[in-house]
Short mmCIF file of N, CA and C in Angstrom, two decimals:
data_model
loop_
_atom_site.label_atom_id
_atom_site.label_comp_id
_atom_site.label_asym_id
_atom_site.label_seq_id
_atom_site.Cartn_x
_atom_site.Cartn_y
_atom_site.Cartn_z
N MET A 1 23.85 -3.74 48.84
CA MET A 1 23.82 -5.11 48.35
C MET A 1 23.67 -6.08 49.51
N LYS A 2 24.39 -5.83 50.59
CA LYS A 2 24.33 -6.74 51.72
C LYS A 2 22.92 -6.80 52.28
N ARG A 3 22.29 -5.63 52.38
CA ARG A 3 20.93 -5.58 52.92
C ARG A 3 19.95 -6.33 52.03
N LEU A 4 20.11 -6.19 50.71
CA LEU A 4 19.23 -6.91 49.79
C LEU A 4 19.41 -8.41 49.92
N ARG A 5 20.65 -8.85 50.08
CA ARG A 5 20.89 -10.28 50.23
C ARG A 5 20.28 -10.82 51.51
N LEU A 6 20.33 -10.04 52.57
CA LEU A 6 19.78 -10.49 53.85
C LEU A 6 18.25 -10.46 53.87
N GLU A 7 17.66 -9.43 53.30
CA GLU A 7 16.20 -9.29 53.33
C GLU A 7 15.49 -10.19 52.32
N LYS A 8 16.16 -10.53 51.23
CA LYS A 8 15.60 -11.39 50.17
C LYS A 8 14.20 -10.93 49.73
N PRO A 9 14.12 -9.73 49.17
CA PRO A 9 12.81 -9.18 48.79
C PRO A 9 12.12 -9.95 47.65
N TYR A 10 12.88 -10.71 46.88
CA TYR A 10 12.30 -11.44 45.75
C TYR A 10 12.08 -12.91 46.06
N GLY A 11 12.25 -13.29 47.29
CA GLY A 11 12.06 -14.68 47.68
C GLY A 11 13.38 -15.35 48.01
N THR A 12 13.29 -16.50 48.62
CA THR A 12 14.50 -17.20 49.06
C THR A 12 15.23 -17.87 47.90
N ASN A 13 14.55 -18.11 46.79
CA ASN A 13 15.17 -18.81 45.66
C ASN A 13 15.93 -17.89 44.71
N VAL A 14 15.77 -16.58 44.88
CA VAL A 14 16.40 -15.62 43.97
C VAL A 14 17.67 -15.06 44.61
N VAL A 15 18.79 -15.24 43.91
CA VAL A 15 20.07 -14.72 44.38
C VAL A 15 20.33 -13.39 43.69
N ILE A 16 20.63 -12.37 44.47
CA ILE A 16 20.87 -11.04 43.93
C ILE A 16 22.37 -10.84 43.76
N LYS A 17 22.78 -10.43 42.56
CA LYS A 17 24.18 -10.16 42.27
C LYS A 17 24.30 -8.77 41.68
N LYS A 18 25.41 -8.12 41.96
CA LYS A 18 25.69 -6.83 41.34
C LYS A 18 26.46 -7.10 40.05
N VAL A 19 25.99 -6.53 38.97
CA VAL A 19 26.63 -6.73 37.68
C VAL A 19 27.19 -5.39 37.21
N GLU A 20 28.48 -5.37 36.95
CA GLU A 20 29.12 -4.18 36.40
C GLU A 20 29.14 -4.32 34.89
N CYS A 21 28.55 -3.39 34.20
CA CYS A 21 28.60 -3.48 32.75
C CYS A 21 29.80 -2.69 32.23
N THR A 22 30.23 -3.05 31.06
CA THR A 22 31.42 -2.44 30.46
C THR A 22 31.25 -0.94 30.26
N ASN A 23 30.07 -0.52 29.82
CA ASN A 23 29.86 0.90 29.55
C ASN A 23 30.03 1.75 30.81
N HIS A 24 29.44 1.30 31.92
CA HIS A 24 29.58 2.06 33.16
C HIS A 24 31.02 2.06 33.66
N LEU A 25 31.69 0.93 33.54
CA LEU A 25 33.09 0.84 33.95
C LEU A 25 33.93 1.84 33.15
N LEU A 26 33.76 1.84 31.84
CA LEU A 26 34.55 2.73 30.99
C LEU A 26 34.21 4.20 31.23
N ARG A 27 32.94 4.49 31.40
CA ARG A 27 32.54 5.88 31.64
C ARG A 27 33.15 6.39 32.94
N ASN A 28 33.06 5.60 34.00
CA ASN A 28 33.62 6.02 35.29
C ASN A 28 35.14 6.16 35.21
N TYR A 29 35.79 5.23 34.53
CA TYR A 29 37.25 5.26 34.37
C TYR A 29 37.69 6.54 33.66
N ILE A 30 37.07 6.84 32.53
CA ILE A 30 37.45 8.02 31.75
C ILE A 30 37.08 9.31 32.48
N ASN A 31 35.92 9.33 33.14
CA ASN A 31 35.55 10.54 33.89
C ASN A 31 36.56 10.84 34.99
N ARG A 32 37.02 9.81 35.68
CA ARG A 32 38.02 10.03 36.73
C ARG A 32 39.35 10.50 36.15
N LEU A 33 39.75 9.90 35.03
CA LEU A 33 40.99 10.35 34.39
C LEU A 33 40.86 11.78 33.88
N ARG A 34 39.69 12.12 33.34
CA ARG A 34 39.46 13.49 32.86
C ARG A 34 39.52 14.48 34.03
N ASP A 35 38.94 14.09 35.17
CA ASP A 35 39.01 14.95 36.35
C ASP A 35 40.46 15.15 36.80
N ILE A 36 41.22 14.06 36.81
CA ILE A 36 42.62 14.14 37.21
C ILE A 36 43.40 15.05 36.27
N SER A 37 43.13 14.93 34.97
CA SER A 37 43.88 15.74 34.00
C SER A 37 43.48 17.21 34.05
N GLY A 38 42.37 17.52 34.69
CA GLY A 38 41.94 18.91 34.79
C GLY A 38 42.38 19.60 36.06
N LYS A 39 42.84 18.83 37.04
CA LYS A 39 43.25 19.42 38.32
C LYS A 39 44.67 19.97 38.23
N ARG A 40 44.88 21.12 38.83
CA ARG A 40 46.20 21.74 38.81
C ARG A 40 47.07 21.26 39.96
N LYS A 41 46.43 20.69 41.00
CA LYS A 41 47.18 20.18 42.15
C LYS A 41 46.72 18.77 42.45
N ASN A 42 47.63 17.96 42.96
CA ASN A 42 47.25 16.61 43.35
C ASN A 42 46.68 16.62 44.77
N ASP A 43 46.37 15.45 45.30
CA ASP A 43 45.77 15.36 46.63
C ASP A 43 46.67 15.87 47.74
N LYS A 44 47.97 15.83 47.51
CA LYS A 44 48.92 16.31 48.52
C LYS A 44 49.13 17.82 48.44
N GLY A 45 48.57 18.46 47.42
CA GLY A 45 48.73 19.90 47.26
C GLY A 45 49.87 20.30 46.36
N ASP A 46 50.58 19.33 45.81
CA ASP A 46 51.69 19.63 44.90
C ASP A 46 51.15 20.03 43.54
N VAL A 47 51.81 20.97 42.90
CA VAL A 47 51.39 21.45 41.57
C VAL A 47 51.76 20.41 40.52
N ILE A 48 50.81 20.13 39.62
CA ILE A 48 51.06 19.23 38.49
C ILE A 48 51.26 20.09 37.26
N ARG A 49 52.38 19.91 36.60
CA ARG A 49 52.70 20.73 35.42
C ARG A 49 51.66 20.51 34.33
N GLY A 50 51.39 21.57 33.59
CA GLY A 50 50.40 21.53 32.53
C GLY A 50 50.72 20.54 31.43
N CYS A 51 52.01 20.35 31.14
CA CYS A 51 52.39 19.42 30.08
C CYS A 51 52.01 17.99 30.45
N TYR A 52 52.11 17.63 31.74
CA TYR A 52 51.72 16.28 32.17
C TYR A 52 50.21 16.10 32.07
N ARG A 53 49.48 17.13 32.49
CA ARG A 53 48.01 17.04 32.41
C ARG A 53 47.56 16.95 30.96
N LYS A 54 48.23 17.67 30.07
CA LYS A 54 47.86 17.63 28.66
C LYS A 54 48.13 16.26 28.05
N VAL A 55 49.25 15.63 28.42
CA VAL A 55 49.57 14.30 27.90
C VAL A 55 48.50 13.30 28.32
N VAL A 56 48.07 13.35 29.58
CA VAL A 56 47.02 12.44 30.05
C VAL A 56 45.73 12.72 29.29
N HIS A 57 45.37 13.99 29.16
CA HIS A 57 44.13 14.35 28.46
C HIS A 57 44.16 13.92 26.99
N ASP A 58 45.31 14.07 26.34
CA ASP A 58 45.43 13.70 24.93
C ASP A 58 45.36 12.19 24.71
N ARG A 59 45.64 11.41 25.72
CA ARG A 59 45.66 9.95 25.56
C ARG A 59 44.47 9.25 26.19
N LEU A 60 43.42 9.98 26.49
CA LEU A 60 42.24 9.38 27.11
C LEU A 60 41.64 8.27 26.25
N LEU A 61 41.55 8.49 24.94
CA LEU A 61 40.97 7.47 24.07
C LEU A 61 41.83 6.21 24.01
N ARG A 62 43.14 6.38 24.01
CA ARG A 62 44.02 5.21 24.01
C ARG A 62 43.90 4.45 25.32
N LEU A 63 43.75 5.17 26.43
CA LEU A 63 43.57 4.51 27.73
C LEU A 63 42.26 3.73 27.75
N ARG A 64 41.21 4.33 27.18
CA ARG A 64 39.92 3.65 27.11
C ARG A 64 40.02 2.41 26.23
N TYR A 65 40.71 2.53 25.11
CA TYR A 65 40.87 1.41 24.19
C TYR A 65 41.61 0.25 24.86
N ALA A 66 42.61 0.57 25.67
CA ALA A 66 43.36 -0.48 26.38
C ALA A 66 42.44 -1.26 27.30
N VAL A 67 41.56 -0.57 28.01
CA VAL A 67 40.61 -1.25 28.90
C VAL A 67 39.62 -2.07 28.09
N THR A 68 39.12 -1.51 27.00
CA THR A 68 38.15 -2.21 26.15
C THR A 68 38.73 -3.50 25.60
N GLU A 69 39.96 -3.45 25.13
CA GLU A 69 40.59 -4.65 24.57
C GLU A 69 40.85 -5.70 25.64
N ALA A 70 41.24 -5.28 26.83
CA ALA A 70 41.46 -6.23 27.92
C ALA A 70 40.16 -6.93 28.29
N ILE A 71 39.08 -6.18 28.38
CA ILE A 71 37.77 -6.77 28.71
C ILE A 71 37.35 -7.74 27.62
N LYS A 72 37.50 -7.32 26.36
CA LYS A 72 37.11 -8.16 25.23
C LYS A 72 37.89 -9.48 25.24
N TYR A 73 39.19 -9.40 25.45
CA TYR A 73 40.02 -10.60 25.43
C TYR A 73 39.63 -11.55 26.55
N ARG A 74 39.50 -11.04 27.76
CA ARG A 74 39.19 -11.90 28.91
C ARG A 74 37.78 -12.48 28.81
N ARG A 75 36.85 -11.76 28.17
CA ARG A 75 35.49 -12.29 28.02
C ARG A 75 35.47 -13.45 27.02
N LEU A 76 36.24 -13.34 25.94
CA LEU A 76 36.22 -14.35 24.89
C LEU A 76 37.21 -15.49 25.14
N GLU A 77 38.06 -15.34 26.12
CA GLU A 77 39.09 -16.34 26.41
C GLU A 77 38.44 -17.65 26.86
N GLN A 78 38.87 -18.74 26.26
CA GLN A 78 38.35 -20.07 26.59
C GLN A 78 39.38 -20.81 27.44
N THR A 79 39.18 -20.82 28.75
CA THR A 79 40.09 -21.53 29.65
C THR A 79 39.28 -22.22 30.74
N ASP A 80 39.97 -23.04 31.50
CA ASP A 80 39.31 -23.71 32.63
C ASP A 80 39.58 -22.95 33.93
N ARG A 81 39.96 -21.69 33.81
CA ARG A 81 40.21 -20.84 34.96
C ARG A 81 38.91 -20.50 35.69
N THR A 82 39.00 -20.27 36.98
CA THR A 82 37.82 -19.85 37.73
C THR A 82 37.49 -18.40 37.39
N TYR A 83 36.28 -18.02 37.69
CA TYR A 83 35.82 -16.66 37.45
C TYR A 83 36.70 -15.66 38.21
N GLU A 84 37.03 -15.99 39.45
CA GLU A 84 37.85 -15.11 40.28
C GLU A 84 39.25 -14.94 39.69
N ALA A 85 39.81 -16.02 39.16
CA ALA A 85 41.14 -15.94 38.54
C ALA A 85 41.11 -15.07 37.30
N THR A 86 40.04 -15.20 36.51
CA THR A 86 39.89 -14.36 35.32
C THR A 86 39.76 -12.89 35.72
N LEU A 87 39.01 -12.62 36.78
CA LEU A 87 38.87 -11.23 37.25
C LEU A 87 40.21 -10.67 37.72
N THR A 88 41.00 -11.50 38.37
CA THR A 88 42.32 -11.06 38.83
C THR A 88 43.20 -10.69 37.64
N LEU A 89 43.16 -11.52 36.60
CA LEU A 89 43.95 -11.22 35.39
C LEU A 89 43.44 -9.96 34.70
N LEU A 90 42.12 -9.80 34.65
CA LEU A 90 41.54 -8.60 34.04
C LEU A 90 41.96 -7.36 34.82
N LYS A 91 41.93 -7.44 36.13
CA LYS A 91 42.35 -6.30 36.95
C LYS A 91 43.81 -5.94 36.67
N ALA A 92 44.65 -6.96 36.54
CA ALA A 92 46.07 -6.71 36.23
C ALA A 92 46.21 -6.06 34.86
N ASP A 93 45.42 -6.51 33.88
CA ASP A 93 45.47 -5.92 32.54
C ASP A 93 45.04 -4.46 32.56
N ILE A 94 43.95 -4.17 33.29
CA ILE A 94 43.45 -2.80 33.36
C ILE A 94 44.44 -1.90 34.09
N THR A 95 45.02 -2.41 35.15
CA THR A 95 46.01 -1.64 35.91
C THR A 95 47.25 -1.35 35.08
N ASN A 96 47.60 -2.27 34.19
CA ASN A 96 48.77 -2.09 33.34
C ASN A 96 48.49 -1.19 32.13
N GLY A 97 47.25 -0.91 31.82
CA GLY A 97 46.90 -0.10 30.66
C GLY A 97 47.65 1.22 30.56
N PRO A 98 47.68 2.04 31.62
CA PRO A 98 48.43 3.30 31.55
C PRO A 98 49.92 3.09 31.29
N ASN A 99 50.51 2.05 31.89
CA ASN A 99 51.92 1.77 31.62
C ASN A 99 52.13 1.54 30.13
N HIS A 100 51.26 0.75 29.52
CA HIS A 100 51.36 0.44 28.09
C HIS A 100 51.22 1.72 27.26
N VAL A 101 50.20 2.50 27.55
CA VAL A 101 49.92 3.70 26.77
C VAL A 101 51.07 4.71 26.86
N PHE A 102 51.73 4.77 28.01
CA PHE A 102 52.82 5.73 28.19
C PHE A 102 54.19 5.14 27.93
N GLY A 103 54.26 3.92 27.37
CA GLY A 103 55.52 3.40 26.85
C GLY A 103 56.24 2.35 27.66
N ASP A 104 55.72 1.93 28.81
CA ASP A 104 56.37 0.89 29.60
C ASP A 104 55.69 -0.44 29.30
N HIS A 105 56.36 -1.30 28.54
CA HIS A 105 55.75 -2.55 28.08
C HIS A 105 56.26 -3.77 28.85
N THR A 106 56.89 -3.57 29.99
CA THR A 106 57.48 -4.69 30.73
C THR A 106 56.43 -5.65 31.27
N LYS A 107 55.23 -5.16 31.60
CA LYS A 107 54.20 -6.02 32.18
C LYS A 107 53.08 -6.35 31.19
N CYS A 108 53.25 -6.00 29.94
CA CYS A 108 52.22 -6.25 28.93
C CYS A 108 52.10 -7.75 28.64
N GLN A 109 50.88 -8.22 28.51
CA GLN A 109 50.63 -9.60 28.12
C GLN A 109 50.87 -9.74 26.61
N SER A 110 51.19 -10.94 26.17
CA SER A 110 51.52 -11.15 24.75
C SER A 110 50.32 -10.90 23.84
N TYR A 111 49.10 -11.13 24.32
CA TYR A 111 47.92 -10.89 23.49
C TYR A 111 47.72 -9.40 23.24
N PHE A 112 48.26 -8.58 24.14
CA PHE A 112 47.96 -7.16 24.13
C PHE A 112 49.01 -6.33 23.44
N CYS A 113 50.26 -6.78 23.48
CA CYS A 113 51.35 -5.91 23.04
C CYS A 113 52.52 -6.76 22.57
N GLU A 114 53.22 -6.25 21.58
CA GLU A 114 54.41 -6.94 21.08
C GLU A 114 55.69 -6.30 21.60
N GLY A 115 55.58 -5.42 22.56
CA GLY A 115 56.76 -4.77 23.14
C GLY A 115 57.00 -3.40 22.57
N GLN A 116 58.19 -2.91 22.80
CA GLN A 116 58.56 -1.57 22.37
C GLN A 116 58.53 -1.45 20.86
N LYS A 117 57.96 -0.36 20.37
CA LYS A 117 57.92 -0.10 18.93
C LYS A 117 59.30 0.34 18.44
N LYS A 118 59.60 0.05 17.19
CA LYS A 118 60.88 0.47 16.62
C LYS A 118 60.92 1.98 16.50
N GLY A 119 62.08 2.55 16.82
CA GLY A 119 62.24 3.99 16.71
C GLY A 119 61.76 4.76 17.91
N MET A 120 61.37 4.08 18.98
CA MET A 120 60.89 4.78 20.17
C MET A 120 61.80 4.55 21.33
#
């Protein structure tokens, strides 16, 4: 990207930006989670129990849904916030997705979650 910006192959009036689309973001996110759930050892060499890997694998769709809903909400949100501020909030929402899916609702935004479910 830096080289393209410096060389300006399309002329001086054309600004080149990298655009991340939702589909690629979700595909990469789920593929990485799927890889993690398939590995028997972590990066440090410690063994990961099969029950933990199965729980992650079983909740892949819920994890994807959490990211999809966060993107949808932040895209449709009507505020006077800067683009960078919106991206920061979106990053926080995406980072909190696994916490939400696995039952920790302390950092959930009100649009996303109503807190702990009854009976859990």
